[in-house]
Amino acid sequence: MSTPTRRLTVAQALVQFLSAQYTERDGVRHRLIAGTWGIFGHGNVAGLGQALLEAGEDTMPFHQGRNEQAMVHAAVGYARQLDRLSAQAVTTSIGPGATNLVTGAALATINRLPVLLLPGDYFATRAADPLLQQLEHPVEADLSVNDTLRPVSRYFDRISRPEALIPAALNAMRVLADPVETGAVTLALPQDVQAEAYDWPEEFFADRVWHVRRPAPDLAELAEAVEAIRSAERPLIVAGGGIHHSRAEEALKALVDATGIPVASTQAGKGSLRHDHPADLGGIGHTGTAVSDDIARAADLIIGVGTRYTDFTTASNTLFQNPAVRFVNLNIAAFDAHKLAARTLVADAKSGLEALTSGLEGHRVTPAYEAEYRAGKESWERVVSAAFTAPDENAVPTQTQLLGVLDSVVGDDDVVINAAGSLPGDLHKLWRARGPRQYHLEYGYSCMGYEIPAGIGVQQAAPDTAVWSLVGDGTYLMMPTEIVTAVQEGLPVNLVLIQNHGYASIGGLSESVGGERFGTAYRYRAADGTFSGAPLPVDLAANAASLGMDVLRPKTVADLREALAAARASDRPTCVYVETDTATPTAPPAEAWWDVPVAETASRASAVQAREEYDRQVVDRRRHL
Ligand SMILES: Cc1ncc(C[n+]2csc(CCOP(=O)(O)OP(=O)(O)O)c2C)c(N)n1
Ligand SMILES: [Mg+2]
């Protein structure tokens, strides 16, 4: 008896296969690949383009992007909003279309968020050689520009023969749905192979469900973790993005309610606990709150949950100063659990937290410790209020006052997206995160340009939720392209565009490291050759309007309040453009260090002084062994 087969091209088979893949966790199913983004060129138009056309929207929804990197950002925003249970694919042409994916792929992989990349590739047969946009490596003839995607992908294959698609496609799904492995997955598709027909076994197209596992803790590791927590006097939980991916927010709250252990959060983990929970200390590390960083400095036990411990979290290894400090890391990835020489608890965040709560029954931190961190939280709340509140409603808002107005306008489930500039620090310190999906900071890659396309992906994933993409003027100029996509798809994403004429964040950093704000302001070239003339006459609001957005230009705090409310109520993509007051400092300073090495020798006094300060700070750096 022969196995039934279906004759399709490789591209047609891939689209059919992808449309039949599902994830399942806690009994709920999602489509693993819910749609495909694409920009066509000769590398994919006749292959995947034709296949998507033939499959139709019901089988595989298609989204048109404007920039390949931005398409990846949109897919990443989508996957993050859906806790990595559903993802999107991105098809590109060959050459520049493919290499434009690299930044997006790095972002996805670093943030552990799934995206399937399908770049076109050169002829497997070498029938046309070299073809348009082909890299001709003089020694390694099988190298293509797509090989730049290898180090930023969690799985990579090049489908040089039709039948190779079968194992590659299955492996791609395995990695995308794996909570440890997930990230960017690349299947490079030579353009001749895409169009080639093959008799595929019918079972390749059967519905397939990928269970997203929740591994339970090992009992010996659990016992050690419980013992460490029971004997700690000043424990602190560092909540990372793994809590959100696992939907472990309730489990975290249950542990905290039972034990009184306070929680400080990373950029990815903020919102794990509501801001008004008495044990929520807010952000930790370089951009953290005073209370988090004070508690962290004296903590004798750090319980990391779903965190990668980046330098922002550890204040470049200067934060955890108690000589007796120890670490317990609950993480689904052993790679992360082992960081800082921790006792490991390799498990899903939700199942691990639940197991800890049972193991810690009857245990609670001392009333003195609870009173100490609650008092710290109250005093930080006063800092937030001061930074958020404008004394005069008719004045031009500062950036933190803008955040205060936004705070008063958003609902619990609104999503606020940001990635780079001075906003991540202000948001991490000040934002009052409510619903668990509200605080959406991409800070693994901190990639300027993520915000607008990610807003589109989030809006696709949560059509009834108000989505706010917050961007600086520098970020806007780097990637405004997907505004057109939001307009085309009728997605009412709100853009808050903050004009401060350049890179305020890097300007400030530059000043602190002896760089004198070199090359960070958007100003005319002055007579002395430096960029210190008048601000440039660019009108970014007009630019957003020209791309199809509704635009509001509030000038004062009172106008801003009205504009944000109007944007939220509107069913059109709306840009709220604000020139902020940069002269009045309202952002609280950093509470902990960040290691940005300063010139060890320099002729300018600014760098010499900055190095002296650097040398004073660096002595606090510890290696936890
Ligand atoms: C793609 C990319 N290039 C460069 C950087 C380095 N960088 C971080 S913030 C920043 C400036 C951002 O300017 P803007 O969006 O205007 O925000 P502001 O600093 O003014 O708040 C730069 C260049 C980055 N994070 N991402
Ligand atoms: Mg700026």
PDB file of C-alpha atoms and ligand atoms in Angstrom, residues 69 103 399 419-424 445-449 451 471-476 478 498 500-507 522, ligand 1:
ATOM      1  CA  GLN A  69      13.507  44.606  10.300  1.00  0.00           C
ATOM      2  CA  THR A 103      18.728  43.232  13.748  1.00  0.00           C
ATOM      3  CA  GLN A 399       9.046  64.086  29.891  1.00  0.00           C
ATOM      4  CA  ALA A 419      12.644  50.261  23.845  1.00  0.00           C
ATOM      5  CA  ALA A 420      15.311  52.956  23.732  1.00  0.00           C
ATOM      6  CA  GLY A 421      16.272  56.506  24.645  1.00  0.00           C
ATOM      7  CA  SER A 422      15.678  58.247  27.948  1.00  0.00           C
ATOM      8  CA  LEU A 423      12.189  56.789  28.317  1.00  0.00           C
ATOM      9  CA  PRO A 424      13.219  53.278  29.448  1.00  0.00           C
ATOM     10  CA  TYR A 445      18.321  44.704  22.701  1.00  0.00           C
ATOM     11  CA  SER A 446      16.999  48.213  23.461  1.00  0.00           C
ATOM     12  CA  CYS A 447      16.522  48.682  19.763  1.00  0.00           C
ATOM     13  CA  MET A 448      15.518  52.111  18.490  1.00  0.00           C
ATOM     14  CA  GLY A 449      12.732  51.511  16.011  1.00  0.00           C
ATOM     15  CA  GLU A 451       8.201  50.674  19.230  1.00  0.00           C
ATOM     16  CA  VAL A 471       9.077  57.160  20.853  1.00  0.00           C
ATOM     17  CA  GLY A 472      11.725  59.837  20.969  1.00  0.00           C
ATOM     18  CA  ASP A 473      12.456  61.970  17.917  1.00  0.00           C
ATOM     19  CA  GLY A 474      15.651  60.028  17.191  1.00  0.00           C
ATOM     20  CA  THR A 475      13.794  56.741  17.334  1.00  0.00           C
ATOM     21  CA  TYR A 476      10.992  58.066  15.158  1.00  0.00           C
ATOM     22  CA  MET A 478      15.039  55.649  12.547  1.00  0.00           C
ATOM     23  CA  ILE A 498       8.530  63.211  22.115  1.00  0.00           C
ATOM     24  CA  ASN A 500      13.687  66.999  22.264  1.00  0.00           C
ATOM     25  CA  HIS A 501      15.898  67.557  19.212  1.00  0.00           C
ATOM     26  CA  GLY A 502      18.247  64.643  19.431  1.00  0.00           C
ATOM     27  CA  TYR A 503      19.531  61.906  21.663  1.00  0.00           C
ATOM     28  CA  ALA A 504      18.817  63.227  25.162  1.00  0.00           C
ATOM     29  CA  SER A 505      19.729  59.896  26.742  1.00  0.00           C
ATOM     30  CA  ILE A 506      23.050  59.421  25.012  1.00  0.00           C
ATOM     31  CA  GLY A 507      23.754  63.131  25.413  1.00  0.00           C
ATOM     32  CA  TYR A 522      20.102  67.409  16.118  1.00  0.00           C
TER      33      TYR A 522
HETATM   34  C1  LIG B   1      19.229  50.888  16.585  1.00  0.00           C
HETATM   35  C2  LIG B   1      19.912  51.613  17.677  1.00  0.00           C
HETATM   36  N1  LIG B   1      20.943  52.450  17.410  1.00  0.00           N
HETATM   37  C3  LIG B   1      21.564  53.097  18.403  1.00  0.00           C
HETATM   38  C4  LIG B   1      21.199  52.938  19.695  1.00  0.00           C
HETATM   39  C5  LIG B   1      21.927  53.708  20.809  1.00  0.00           C
HETATM   40  N2  LIG B   1      20.982  54.695  21.376  1.00  0.00           N
HETATM   41  C6  LIG B   1      20.302  54.425  22.503  1.00  0.00           C
HETATM   42  S1  LIG B   1      19.259  55.643  22.906  1.00  0.00           S
HETATM   43  C7  LIG B   1      19.706  56.579  21.570  1.00  0.00           C
HETATM   44  C8  LIG B   1      19.080  57.911  21.319  1.00  0.00           C
HETATM   45  C9  LIG B   1      17.583  57.876  21.263  1.00  0.00           C
HETATM   46  O1  LIG B   1      17.093  59.143  20.890  1.00  0.00           O
HETATM   47  P1  LIG B   1      15.577  59.526  21.038  1.00  0.00           P
HETATM   48  O2  LIG B   1      14.736  58.447  20.476  1.00  0.00           O
HETATM   49  O3  LIG B   1      15.363  60.877  20.514  1.00  0.00           O
HETATM   50  O4  LIG B   1      15.325  59.474  22.609  1.00  0.00           O
HETATM   51  P2  LIG B   1      15.925  60.445  23.743  1.00  0.00           P
HETATM   52  O5  LIG B   1      17.276  59.901  24.074  1.00  0.00           O
HETATM   53  O6  LIG B   1      15.991  61.821  23.195  1.00  0.00           O
HETATM   54  O7  LIG B   1      15.001  60.265  24.873  1.00  0.00           O
HETATM   55  C10 LIG B   1      20.696  55.919  20.838  1.00  0.00           C
HETATM   56  C11 LIG B   1      21.324  56.476  19.632  1.00  0.00           C
HETATM   57  C12 LIG B   1      20.133  52.037  19.940  1.00  0.00           C
HETATM   58  N3  LIG B   1      19.714  51.760  21.183  1.00  0.00           N
HETATM   59  N4  LIG B   1      19.499  51.420  18.923  1.00  0.00           N
END
